[in-house]
Amino acid sequence: MAFPAPFQNYALGDAYDEMFAAPAAPREQFQALYDRLQELPLAELRRRKHTADQAFLNQGITFTLSGRDEGMERIIPHDLLPRIITGAEWAVIETGLTQRIQALNEFLRDIYTDGHILNDKVVPRDIIFSCKHFRREMRGVQVPKDIYVTVVGTDLIRTPAGEFVVLEDNLRVPSGVSYMLTSRQVMKRAFPELFQTCDVRPIDHYGQALLATLREQAPDNRSDPTVVLLSPGVYNSAYFEHSYLARQMGVQLVEGRDLVVHDNIVHMRTTGGLRRVDVIYRRIDDDFIDPLSFRPDSILGVPGLFNAYRTGNVTLANAIGSGVADDKALYAYVPQIIRYYTGRDPILNQVETFLCSKPKQLQHVMENIGSLVVKAVGESGGYGMLIGPHSSKAEREDFLARIQAEPRNYIAQPTISISTAPCFIGGSGVEPRHVDLRPYILHGEKTTIVPGGLTRVALRKGSLVVNSSQGGGSKDTWVLN
Amino acid sequence: MDMLSRVADSLYWMSRYLERAEHIARVLEVYLSEQLEEYTGDDNNRWRTVVESIGLQAPDDLVEEDVGHWMAFDLSNQSSIVACIMSARDNARQVREQISSEMWEHLNRLFHRVRAASTTEDWSADQHEFLTEVKEGAHLFQGITDSTMNHGEGWHFIQLGRFMERAVSVSELIKVHFREHIPADDEEHHEGGDLLKSCTAFEAYCKVYTADFKPLRISEFLLLNREFPHSICFAIDQVEVSLKALPQSADRRVGDRALRLVGKLKAMLSFSQIDEIMAIGLPVFLAEIDRQCNQIHIALHQIYIEYPVETAIQF
Amino acid sequence: MFFSIRHVTRFQYSAPVSESNMEVRMRPRSDGNQRCIRFDLQVNPRSKPNSYKDHNANTVHYFDVPAQHAKLTLVASSVTEVDEPEVLPAALPMSAWDEVDEVNEGAEHWEMQNPSLFAKPTPLLLALAKELNVDRREDPLTILRQLNGDLFKAIEYSQKATRVDSPIDDAIRSRKGVCQDYSHVMIALVRNLGIPCRYVSGYLYPKTKLEERSALGATHAWLEAYLHNHGWIGFDPTNNELCGVRHIRTAVGTDYADVPPTRGVFKGRASSQLSVAVRIHPTDSPTDEEDDFISVAAATNDIQEVEIPTWDALQQQQQQQ
């Protein structure tokens, strides 16, 4: 059976397609969208697309370019069509991520305090100690309510078999949640009728949930805690998100220079005098947070902040040193970590990973580099990555040399054809593009995941790289009741 | 919610810089049109006076032909129009989420326009248009600010920046003007028209005094008129209004200082008669205004922005 | 044996500064063969220091001075009891290397067996290792003893050759340096053999006033190597000695970067000048009054000129001699 317009160019490949099980046979959750798209004239789709783009621009949902066009702002490319997930699929994701994050939090507590998992040799010490984001200074520091990770963004992909698996955890300062929230606002206006028929679960309460999670981690005896969001400032590419989230929560957006520590108490400078700060949702990396304790050349940080933190007078979310748990080499051990702390198998599987620091696995990588994806452990955003099947001989040789020079710095994974979802392309029709999914997990005394997340899409045809720095865009994610 | 000191500081400076840009645009426009008419043709140093009247020192290698460009575009001149608008925008950018998006967009657009203009080789053809654009841009920004932003604490810091800058720059302008043109009481004073124009005061003055340009009256108008928005008296009144609207400082000793200083200056302006001022000497009076404005500025900074941490920590 | 120590540190700023935040590692450790009985830190302008134990179990005092100041003075006074360390055998069997490798495998002392900021294997260091025959030809203890003496001979003691933040290559190239350089070089060489090795900051009570290198009126530095069954063994290559009762340890770490006696930042555009005076007084009982201190000497060093970006932070460090 052939695809009707506007799907005339829809080609199904090896990848799992989110919308179609077979040509012109949409999965149940997409039926309403499928019908609607056939009713709407192309011109109307284009009009809605234009209105949506305009809404992003007007709301200032932009990222700042550096370099030649300094100060110019662009909108993140946004696709008009929602990605739809069933309630049953979501239930698995939700329980799986909850299990995973709770285990990773327990892992962080363990390695910074008792070290049982190291003594039991489940995770080798050298993997931890050689990790760039391991903070020796955190050893023995009492973290409020033992919560190390408050905000997590975990990247999921869907395999050709249709299974959601974990590709990467982001436990330091995951970004993108503002795109999830604003794109929902825009989509409600672009497809109001569809939105209602589909019974989409809401996500608008994210700001309140984040604030509640942050407040419950305040130091004891602070009955009405003051929460602030600490940003590196306007020149940071995620500044829009910082300011957006501060507004959503109704808290101050501060920079390091607004804060001052005296006698282990953190204050912010206001026109009415100094105000005590209890919880800091920080969007600054560990290295830069306190020039006294970490990088002395940091001009973004607050001298003495770590002392106030160690004393328990202020909460930092996420905790310092949480990045060790999203190291790409440590990732290979996460299934064992989950089993160690929960006594159960992981609910969500993950991608097989080869550590170049282990001689046997390195051997495998060297021999099969043409079919693997190689990643530098310290990089993110799609940088420092080689996609074997799409690479040239020179690129592969370059990577082999780099791997041999610094094996600890590289891991490899099989190339997975990640799932595709329908996108409105070039104003002329609907075509499949590769997507991933980043749900945002709030972890406190309980774990909250707003249903959905950021679906990132590789807008270039055939591309598997969804990062916005590499030509990726985003689309709204609907979880159905 | 309390306002961060840094935010208040940025709003204050954003506003001061924009006011300064507008002021310079006005002074420069008057000078350029005066050049066209060439009735000051005998005064070879006129341009130096103009530079001084906006509180600047002309660099040694500056020549008459370039003075317009230097005042408008030269980025090595921190008080050129473009540099001021750039600084205003930089400050606005630091507090983008505190101002309305209309304000930001307008200021950003103004910045991009003047920057584009500054890169054109020969600006003399469009100079009038450029200066008009700057003036209108600044006026529009004020209007947008007043109608799109909450008239809360932030807005009052914007007011403070605007009127502090205005008081200081008008005072400087009068000072240099009457240094060059020693005022004799009854003589007709043609140059006074230019001084008034530099403060957008020409029409307003004529409505009060007719087109009868007497140094005494001009001085009275620019110094003491309570209704004209570019008079020093008006500016200080506005400073007092905004200062009273700000939250009280935690430290009462310094908290009252700014208000006390403004009150003193306001009293001096309210109760002075122009003949008394002339009796003391205009330069002495202007120097006093300047000194007191500077004290107010410092007090504002010490109370709200850079207060010493050790005095603020009191539990 | 008891030692009363008075350690005075003065910072003089070229212009007034404010919001000083400082960390101090001066309290002698209570482990191994020593116990700190009393410790007191006075700060002027007055500030109340807080303290914590860092990840290497060093006691760190910290404080902040918010008000403007042009001078900052720290006076640390302590009384510490030190016993003679364990007597070591003349040599170990060659099988001790197996134990070294076993320790390595477990990664118990991972940080102390891997390269660190100042102690890392550069090409010059590897060349020096060859030159001094640093290899496993003898048992670990014998090799360490030999290396301690060989470095003492290879590097000339000189206070002018290096700075507080000099990389080891400077000392290796010029064959000159101070205790900090001797220690960093030896640590890198020892780790290269697979033996965990750590930097020690502390005080050395001199045997006689003239003969011994370093320690006069200043802090001293040496190193400790870890051998199974013996624990951490102190070596002082600056003086070609095994550490004894006269070595008083205040802090240990991977290298100097972990254990500077003072480290701080302040607000203000200024350079700082640092002067240090240390007086050590041995007694038989822990009750001596402070007045008994005899000045041994005073050392002044290192004017740091630093151009600072917007936030005007300045590192304040002191080279260990």
Short mmCIF file of C-alpha atoms in Angstrom, two decimals, chain A residues 1-10 19-20 22-26 34-35 37-39 428-431:
data_model
loop_
_atom_site.label_atom_id
_atom_site.label_comp_id
_atom_site.label_asym_id
_atom_site.label_seq_id
_atom_site.Cartn_x
_atom_site.Cartn_y
_atom_site.Cartn_z
CA MET A 1 0.00 0.00 0.00
CA ALA A 2 1.29 3.43 -0.90
CA PHE A 3 1.39 6.46 1.36
CA PRO A 4 -1.22 9.16 0.73
CA ALA A 5 -0.31 12.86 0.73
CA PRO A 6 1.24 14.55 2.61
CA PHE A 7 3.19 11.31 3.29
CA GLN A 8 4.06 10.73 -0.36
CA ASN A 9 7.82 10.86 0.38
CA TYR A 10 7.66 8.74 3.53
CA MET A 19 4.28 6.33 13.46
CA PHE A 20 4.03 3.50 10.96
CA ALA A 22 3.88 -0.63 7.72
CA PRO A 23 3.28 1.78 4.81
CA ALA A 24 0.05 3.71 5.32
CA ALA A 25 -0.68 1.68 8.46
CA PRO A 26 -0.23 4.01 11.41
CA TYR A 34 -2.62 10.61 10.58
CA ASP A 35 -6.23 11.39 9.78
CA LEU A 37 -2.80 15.55 8.46
CA GLN A 38 -4.61 14.16 5.46
CA GLU A 39 -7.49 16.57 5.99
CA SER A 428 6.15 20.22 1.30
CA GLY A 429 5.34 17.02 3.13
CA VAL A 430 5.91 14.62 5.99
CA GLU A 431 9.06 12.49 6.09
#
